[in-house]
CSV table of C-alpha atoms in Angstrom, one decimal:
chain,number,residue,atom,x,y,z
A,1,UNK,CA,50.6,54.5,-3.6
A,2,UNK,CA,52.3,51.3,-5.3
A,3,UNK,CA,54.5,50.9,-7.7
A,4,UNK,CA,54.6,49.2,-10.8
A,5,UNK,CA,56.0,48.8,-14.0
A,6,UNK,CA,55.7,48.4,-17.7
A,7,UNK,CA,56.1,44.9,-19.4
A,8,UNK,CA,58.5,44.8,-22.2
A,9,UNK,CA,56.3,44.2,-25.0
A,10,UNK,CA,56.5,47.1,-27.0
A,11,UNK,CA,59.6,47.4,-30.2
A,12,UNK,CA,63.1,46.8,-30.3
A,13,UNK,CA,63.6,45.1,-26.1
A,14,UNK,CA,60.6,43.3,-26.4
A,15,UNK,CA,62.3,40.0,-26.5
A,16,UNK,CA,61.5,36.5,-24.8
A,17,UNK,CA,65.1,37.0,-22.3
A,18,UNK,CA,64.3,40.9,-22.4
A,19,UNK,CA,60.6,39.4,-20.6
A,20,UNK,CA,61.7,37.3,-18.6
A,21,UNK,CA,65.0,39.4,-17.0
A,22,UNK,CA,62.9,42.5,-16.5
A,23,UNK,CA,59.8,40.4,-14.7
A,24,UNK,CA,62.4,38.7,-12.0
A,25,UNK,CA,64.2,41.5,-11.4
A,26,UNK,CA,60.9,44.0,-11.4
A,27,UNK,CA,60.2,40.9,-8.5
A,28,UNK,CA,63.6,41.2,-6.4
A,29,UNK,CA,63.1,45.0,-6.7
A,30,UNK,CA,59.4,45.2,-4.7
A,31,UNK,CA,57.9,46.5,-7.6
A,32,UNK,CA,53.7,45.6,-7.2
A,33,UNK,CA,52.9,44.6,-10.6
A,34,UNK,CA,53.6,44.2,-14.3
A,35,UNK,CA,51.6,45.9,-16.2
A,36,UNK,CA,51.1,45.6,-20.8
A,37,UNK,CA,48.9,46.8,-23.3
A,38,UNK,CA,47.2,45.9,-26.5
A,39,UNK,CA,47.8,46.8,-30.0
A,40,UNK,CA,46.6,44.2,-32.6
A,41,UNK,CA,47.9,46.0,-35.9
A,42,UNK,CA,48.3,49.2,-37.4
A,43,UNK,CA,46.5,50.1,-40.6
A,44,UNK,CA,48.6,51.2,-43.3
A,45,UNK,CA,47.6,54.9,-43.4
A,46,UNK,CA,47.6,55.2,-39.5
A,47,UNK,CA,50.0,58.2,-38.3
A,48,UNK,CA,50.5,56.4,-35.0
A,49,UNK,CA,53.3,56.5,-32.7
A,50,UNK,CA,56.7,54.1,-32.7
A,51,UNK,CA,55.9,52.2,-29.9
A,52,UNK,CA,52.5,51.0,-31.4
A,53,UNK,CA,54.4,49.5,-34.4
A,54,UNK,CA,55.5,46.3,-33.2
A,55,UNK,CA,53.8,45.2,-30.3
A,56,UNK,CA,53.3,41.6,-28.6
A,57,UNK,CA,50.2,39.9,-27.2
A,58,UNK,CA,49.7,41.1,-23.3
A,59,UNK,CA,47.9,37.8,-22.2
A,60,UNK,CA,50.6,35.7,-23.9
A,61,UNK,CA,53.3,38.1,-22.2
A,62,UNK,CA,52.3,38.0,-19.3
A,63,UNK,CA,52.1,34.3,-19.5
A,64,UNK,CA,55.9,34.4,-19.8
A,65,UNK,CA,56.5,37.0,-17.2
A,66,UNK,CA,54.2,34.6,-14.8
A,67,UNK,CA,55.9,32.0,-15.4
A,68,UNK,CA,59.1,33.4,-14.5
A,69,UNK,CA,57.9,35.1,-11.1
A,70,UNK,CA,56.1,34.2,-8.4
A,71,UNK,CA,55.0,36.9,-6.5
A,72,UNK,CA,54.2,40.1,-8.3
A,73,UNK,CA,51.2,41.1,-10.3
A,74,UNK,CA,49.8,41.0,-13.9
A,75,UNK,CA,48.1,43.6,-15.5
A,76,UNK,CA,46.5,44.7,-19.2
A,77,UNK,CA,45.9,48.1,-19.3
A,78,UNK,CA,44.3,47.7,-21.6
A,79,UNK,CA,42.0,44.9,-24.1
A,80,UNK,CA,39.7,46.5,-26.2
A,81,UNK,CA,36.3,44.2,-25.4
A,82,UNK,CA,35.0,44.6,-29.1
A,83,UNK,CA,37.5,42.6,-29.7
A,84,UNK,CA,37.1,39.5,-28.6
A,85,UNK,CA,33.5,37.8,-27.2
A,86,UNK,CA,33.4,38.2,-23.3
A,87,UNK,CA,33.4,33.9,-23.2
A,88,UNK,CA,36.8,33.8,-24.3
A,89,UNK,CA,38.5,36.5,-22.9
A,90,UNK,CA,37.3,34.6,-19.6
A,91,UNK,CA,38.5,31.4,-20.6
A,92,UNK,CA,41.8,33.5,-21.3
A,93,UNK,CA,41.9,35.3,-17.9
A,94,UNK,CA,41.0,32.6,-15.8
A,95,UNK,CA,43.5,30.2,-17.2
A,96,UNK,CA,46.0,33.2,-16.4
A,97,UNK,CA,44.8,34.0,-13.4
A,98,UNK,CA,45.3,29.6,-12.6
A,99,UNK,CA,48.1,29.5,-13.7
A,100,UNK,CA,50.3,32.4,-12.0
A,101,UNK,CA,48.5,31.9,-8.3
A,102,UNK,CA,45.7,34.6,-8.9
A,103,UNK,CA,48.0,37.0,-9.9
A,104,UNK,CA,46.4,38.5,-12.9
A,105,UNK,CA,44.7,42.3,-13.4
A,106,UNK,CA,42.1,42.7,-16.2
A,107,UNK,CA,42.0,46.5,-17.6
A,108,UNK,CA,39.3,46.8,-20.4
A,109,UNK,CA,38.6,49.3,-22.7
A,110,UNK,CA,36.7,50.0,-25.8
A,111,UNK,CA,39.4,51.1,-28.3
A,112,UNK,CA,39.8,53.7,-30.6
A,113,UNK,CA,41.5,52.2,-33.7
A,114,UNK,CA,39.3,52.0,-36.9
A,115,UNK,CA,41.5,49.4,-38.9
A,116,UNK,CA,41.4,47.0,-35.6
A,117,UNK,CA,37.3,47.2,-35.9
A,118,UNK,CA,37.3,46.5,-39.4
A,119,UNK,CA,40.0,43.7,-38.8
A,120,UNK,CA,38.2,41.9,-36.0
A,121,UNK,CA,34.5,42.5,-37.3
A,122,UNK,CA,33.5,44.8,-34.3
A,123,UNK,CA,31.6,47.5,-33.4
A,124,UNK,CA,32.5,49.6,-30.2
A,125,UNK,CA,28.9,51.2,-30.1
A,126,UNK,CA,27.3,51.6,-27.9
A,127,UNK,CA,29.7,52.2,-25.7
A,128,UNK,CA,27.8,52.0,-22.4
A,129,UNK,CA,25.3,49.6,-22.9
A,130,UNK,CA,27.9,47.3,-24.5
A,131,UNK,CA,30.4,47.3,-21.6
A,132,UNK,CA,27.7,46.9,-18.8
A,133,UNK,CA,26.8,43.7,-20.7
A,134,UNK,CA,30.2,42.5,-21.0
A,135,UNK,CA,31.5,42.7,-17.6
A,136,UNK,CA,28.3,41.0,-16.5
A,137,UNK,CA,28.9,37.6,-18.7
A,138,UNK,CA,33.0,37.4,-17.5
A,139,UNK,CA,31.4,37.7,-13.5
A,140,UNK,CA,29.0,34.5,-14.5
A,141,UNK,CA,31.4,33.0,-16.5
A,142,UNK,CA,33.9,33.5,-13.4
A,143,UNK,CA,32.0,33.0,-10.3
A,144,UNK,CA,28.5,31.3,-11.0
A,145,UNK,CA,28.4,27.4,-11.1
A,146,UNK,CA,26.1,27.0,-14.3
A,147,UNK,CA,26.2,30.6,-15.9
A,148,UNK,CA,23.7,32.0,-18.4
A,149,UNK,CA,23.6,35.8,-20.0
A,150,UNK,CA,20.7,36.7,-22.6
A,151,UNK,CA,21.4,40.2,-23.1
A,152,UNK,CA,21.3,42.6,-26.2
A,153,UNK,CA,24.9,41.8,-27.5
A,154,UNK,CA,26.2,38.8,-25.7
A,155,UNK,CA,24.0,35.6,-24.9
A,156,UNK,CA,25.1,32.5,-23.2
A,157,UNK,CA,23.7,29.7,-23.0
A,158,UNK,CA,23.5,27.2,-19.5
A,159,UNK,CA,26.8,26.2,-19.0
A,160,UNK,CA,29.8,25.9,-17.2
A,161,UNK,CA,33.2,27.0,-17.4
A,162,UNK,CA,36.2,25.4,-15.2
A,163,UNK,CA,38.8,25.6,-13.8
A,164,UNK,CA,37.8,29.2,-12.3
A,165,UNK,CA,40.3,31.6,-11.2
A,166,UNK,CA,41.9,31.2,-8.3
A,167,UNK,CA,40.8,35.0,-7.2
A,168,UNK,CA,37.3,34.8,-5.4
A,169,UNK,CA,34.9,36.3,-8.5
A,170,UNK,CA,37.6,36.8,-11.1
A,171,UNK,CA,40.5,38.7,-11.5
A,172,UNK,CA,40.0,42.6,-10.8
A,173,UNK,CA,38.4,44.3,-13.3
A,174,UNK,CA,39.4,48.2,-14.1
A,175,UNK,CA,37.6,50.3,-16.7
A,176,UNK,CA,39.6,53.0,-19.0
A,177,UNK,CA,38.3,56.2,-20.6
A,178,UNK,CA,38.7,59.5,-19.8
A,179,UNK,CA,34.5,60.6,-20.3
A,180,UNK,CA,32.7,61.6,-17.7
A,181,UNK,CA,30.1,58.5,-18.0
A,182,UNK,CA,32.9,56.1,-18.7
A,183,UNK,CA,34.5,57.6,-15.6
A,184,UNK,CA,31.5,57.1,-13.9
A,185,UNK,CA,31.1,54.0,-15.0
A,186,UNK,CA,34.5,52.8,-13.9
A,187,UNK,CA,33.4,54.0,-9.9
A,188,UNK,CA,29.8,52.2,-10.3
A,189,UNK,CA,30.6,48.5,-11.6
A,190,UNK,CA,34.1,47.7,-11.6
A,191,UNK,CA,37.0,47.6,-9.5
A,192,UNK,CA,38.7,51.0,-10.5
A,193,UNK,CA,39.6,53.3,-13.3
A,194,UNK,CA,42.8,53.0,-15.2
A,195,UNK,CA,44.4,56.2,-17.2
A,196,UNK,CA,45.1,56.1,-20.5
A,197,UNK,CA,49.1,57.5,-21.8
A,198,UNK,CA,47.4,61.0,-22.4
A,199,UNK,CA,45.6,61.6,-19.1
A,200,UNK,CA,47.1,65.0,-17.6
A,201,UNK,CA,47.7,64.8,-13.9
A,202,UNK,CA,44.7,67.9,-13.7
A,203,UNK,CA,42.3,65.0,-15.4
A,204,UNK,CA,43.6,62.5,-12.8
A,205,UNK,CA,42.3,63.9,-9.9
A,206,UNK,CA,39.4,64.8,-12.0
A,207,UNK,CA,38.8,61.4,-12.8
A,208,UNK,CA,39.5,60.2,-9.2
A,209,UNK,CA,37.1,61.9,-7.9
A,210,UNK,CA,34.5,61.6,-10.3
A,211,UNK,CA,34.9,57.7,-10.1
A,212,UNK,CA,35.1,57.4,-6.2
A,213,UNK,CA,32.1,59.5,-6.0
A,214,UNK,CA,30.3,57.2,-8.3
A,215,UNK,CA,31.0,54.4,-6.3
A,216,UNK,CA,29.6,56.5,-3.1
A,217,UNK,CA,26.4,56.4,-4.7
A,218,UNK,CA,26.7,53.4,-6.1
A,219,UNK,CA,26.5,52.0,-2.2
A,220,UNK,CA,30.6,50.9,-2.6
A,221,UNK,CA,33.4,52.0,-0.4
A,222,UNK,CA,35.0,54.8,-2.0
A,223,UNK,CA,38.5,54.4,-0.6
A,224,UNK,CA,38.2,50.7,-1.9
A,225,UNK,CA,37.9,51.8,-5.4
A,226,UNK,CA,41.6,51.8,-7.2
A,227,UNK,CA,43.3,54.0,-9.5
A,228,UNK,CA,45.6,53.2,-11.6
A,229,UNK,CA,47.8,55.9,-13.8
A,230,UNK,CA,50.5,54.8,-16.2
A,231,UNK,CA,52.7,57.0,-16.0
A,232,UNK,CA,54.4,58.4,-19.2
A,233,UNK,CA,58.0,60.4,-18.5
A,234,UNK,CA,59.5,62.8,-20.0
A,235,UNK,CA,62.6,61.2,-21.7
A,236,UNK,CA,64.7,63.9,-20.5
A,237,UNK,CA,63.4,64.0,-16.9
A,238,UNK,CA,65.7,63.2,-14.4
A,239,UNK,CA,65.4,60.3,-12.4
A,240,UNK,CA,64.6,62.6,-9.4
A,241,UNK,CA,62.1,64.2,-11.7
A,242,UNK,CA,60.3,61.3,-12.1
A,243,UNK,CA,60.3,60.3,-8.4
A,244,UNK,CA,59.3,63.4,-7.8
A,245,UNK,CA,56.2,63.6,-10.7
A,246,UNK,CA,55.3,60.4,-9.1
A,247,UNK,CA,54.1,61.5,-5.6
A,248,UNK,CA,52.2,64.0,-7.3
A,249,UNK,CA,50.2,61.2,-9.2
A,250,UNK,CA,49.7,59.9,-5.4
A,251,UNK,CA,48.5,63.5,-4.2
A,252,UNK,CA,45.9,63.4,-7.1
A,253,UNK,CA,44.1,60.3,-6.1
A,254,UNK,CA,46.2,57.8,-7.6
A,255,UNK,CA,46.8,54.5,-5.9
A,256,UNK,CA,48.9,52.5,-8.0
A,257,UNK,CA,51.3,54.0,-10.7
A,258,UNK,CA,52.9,52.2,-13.3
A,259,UNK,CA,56.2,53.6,-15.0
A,260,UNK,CA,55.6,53.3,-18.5
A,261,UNK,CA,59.5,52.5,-20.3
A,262,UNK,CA,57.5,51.3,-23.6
A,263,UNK,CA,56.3,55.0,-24.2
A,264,UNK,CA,60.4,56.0,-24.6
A,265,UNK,CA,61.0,55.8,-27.9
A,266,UNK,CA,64.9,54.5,-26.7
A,267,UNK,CA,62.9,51.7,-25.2
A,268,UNK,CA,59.8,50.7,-27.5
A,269,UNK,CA,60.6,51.8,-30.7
A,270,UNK,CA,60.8,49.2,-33.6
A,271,UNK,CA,64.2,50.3,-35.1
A,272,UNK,CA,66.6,51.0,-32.0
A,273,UNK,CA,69.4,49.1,-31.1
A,274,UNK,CA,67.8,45.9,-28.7
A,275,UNK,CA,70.3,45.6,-26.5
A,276,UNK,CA,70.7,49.1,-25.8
A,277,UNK,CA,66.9,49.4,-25.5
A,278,UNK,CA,67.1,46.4,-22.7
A,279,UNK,CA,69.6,48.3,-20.9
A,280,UNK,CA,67.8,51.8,-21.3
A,281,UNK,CA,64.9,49.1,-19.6
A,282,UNK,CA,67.1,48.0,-17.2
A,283,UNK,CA,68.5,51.4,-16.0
A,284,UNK,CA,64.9,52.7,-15.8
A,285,UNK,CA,63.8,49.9,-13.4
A,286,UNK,CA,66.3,49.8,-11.1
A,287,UNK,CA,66.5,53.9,-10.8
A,288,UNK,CA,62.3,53.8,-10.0
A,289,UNK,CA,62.6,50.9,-8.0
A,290,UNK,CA,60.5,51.4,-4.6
C-alpha cells in the first residue's frame, strides 16, 4: 500500500511557507502523493466542522506544492463536478498535470453541501447519469484531437483543446461515494474509488470489493483498479497506533492511504495558534513517514 499525505490547506497552517515546507519535505521523506480537498464556502446556518471553515483552492494548492517538488503526486479528493462545467475543469487539470510533469490525480465527487449548489447554480441530480456524462467530455477534451460531446447535460461543440496532459488520456480519474451504485460506478468507468473522512474500515473493504468486482464485469483488471482511503486518526492515537490502523486499511483492500492532518482540529482549525499547527503538521509527517 502507499503512502501519502494531506496538503496543508485546511485553517490556521494552511499558509504559502506552511505549503511549500510540507510538500519538499513530504518529497525527501518517500511519501507517494499529496493529496487536498474542496470546500468553496460554508453557508451561514451550516453546523459543519472546524476544518471546513477556512479552506484554500486544491487546484491552486497544489499548483504551489508542484511547483516546489518534483517528484511526488497531486491529488483532489475531492471537486464536486456540479460545480464547475467538465470543459474547464479540463483546461484546469491539464494545465496542472503540464505543468508538474504528469503528476496530477483527479478525485471527483458530487457534493453534498446545499449553500455550495445554490452558490454556484448547480444541480447534483441525477447523480448517475450526470457523472457518466462528465467523465466522458474531460476523456475527449483530454485525449481526442478534435473533441465533441452532445449529451443530456454537457455538449461540446468540435473543437480542440491544447496543450494536453502530459499523462497518456488524462490524469487518473477516481470516483467518491459510499452507495452501492456510485461504488459500482467507481469499478466500471474510472480509475478507482476514493473514501470519503467517514468511511469505517468495515465499509472499506465493502467498498473494495464491490468496486473491483465491478470492474471484473466491466471486462477491466481488478487488481488494476486503485483505492484510495484518507485516513482520519484519532488525535489521541499514538503514533504506533496509527501505523498500526494503517496496515489494516491495507488488509481491507486499500492500495494507497493518505494521512489526513487537516481533519486534527490542532492542525486545520481556523483559530489555533499557526505556528504551532505547522509543527503539529510537521511532527505528524515525519512520525508516518514510510
Amino acid at each position: 500500500m502507499l503512502i501519502s499525505f494531506g496538503c496543508p490547506v485546511s485553517g490556521a497552517w494552511a499558509r504559502p511557507e506552511t505549503l511549500t515546507s510540507i510538500a519538499q519535505q513530504a518529497e525527501e521523506l518517500g511519501y507517494h502523493g499529496l493529496w487536498a480537498f474542496q470546500r468553496l464556502l460554508v453557508g451561514q446556518e451550516q453546523d459543519l466542522a472546524s476544518i471546513y471553515q477556512s479552506v484554500l483552492d486544491p487546484i491552486v494548492a497544489l499548483t504551489w506544492a508542484g511547483a516546489a517538488t518534483s517528484r511526488i503526486r497531486l491529488g483532489v479528493s475531492v471537486i464536486n463536478l456540479p460545480y464547475v462545467s467538465p470543459a474547464y475543469l479540463a483546461k484546469q487539470a491539464g494545465t496542472l498535470d503540464l505543468l508538474t510533469g504528469g503528476r496530477f490525480e483527479l478525485g471527483l465527487g458530487t457534493g453534498w453541501s446545499e449553500p455550495e449548489f445554490v452558490a454556484t447554480g448547480s444541480d447534483p441530480h441525477p447523480r448517475g447519469r450526470r457523472t457518466e456524462e462528465y467523465l466522458a467530455v474531460l476523456r475527449t477534451l483530454f485525449a481526442d484531437d478534435v473533441s465533441a460531446f452532445d449529451g443530456e447535460f454537457y455538449r461540446v461543440p468540435p473543437s480542440r483543446m491544447l496543450p494536453r496532459p502530459v499523462q497518456p488520456g488524462g490524469p487518473p480519474i477516481l470516483l467518491g461515494g459510499s452507495a452501492e451504485v456510485a461504488l459500482r460506478r467507481a469499478g466500471r468507468i474510472a480509475a478507482g474509488w476514493v473514501s470519503s473522512s467517514r468511511t469505517s474500515l468495515a465499509e472499506i473493504e465493502h467498498g473494495a470489493r464491490v468496486v473491483r468486482e465491478a470492474a471484473a464485469e466491466a471486462g477491466k483488471d481488478p487488481s488494476s483498479v486503485r483505492v484510495v482511503v484518507r485516513a482520519v486518526m484519532n488525535a489521541e492515537s499514538s503514533w504506533a497506533d496509527m501505523r498500526a490502523q494503517a496496515r489494516r486499511y491495507a488488509d481491507a483492500g486499500a492500495t494507497e492511504l493518505f494521512y489526513e492532518p487537516n481533519w486534527d482540529p490542532r492542525i486545520g482549525g481556523p483559530d489555533v495558534d499557526p505556528e504551532k499547527a505547522a509543527e503539529r503538521g510537521v511532527r505528524m509527517l515525519t512520525e508516518l513517514a514510510p
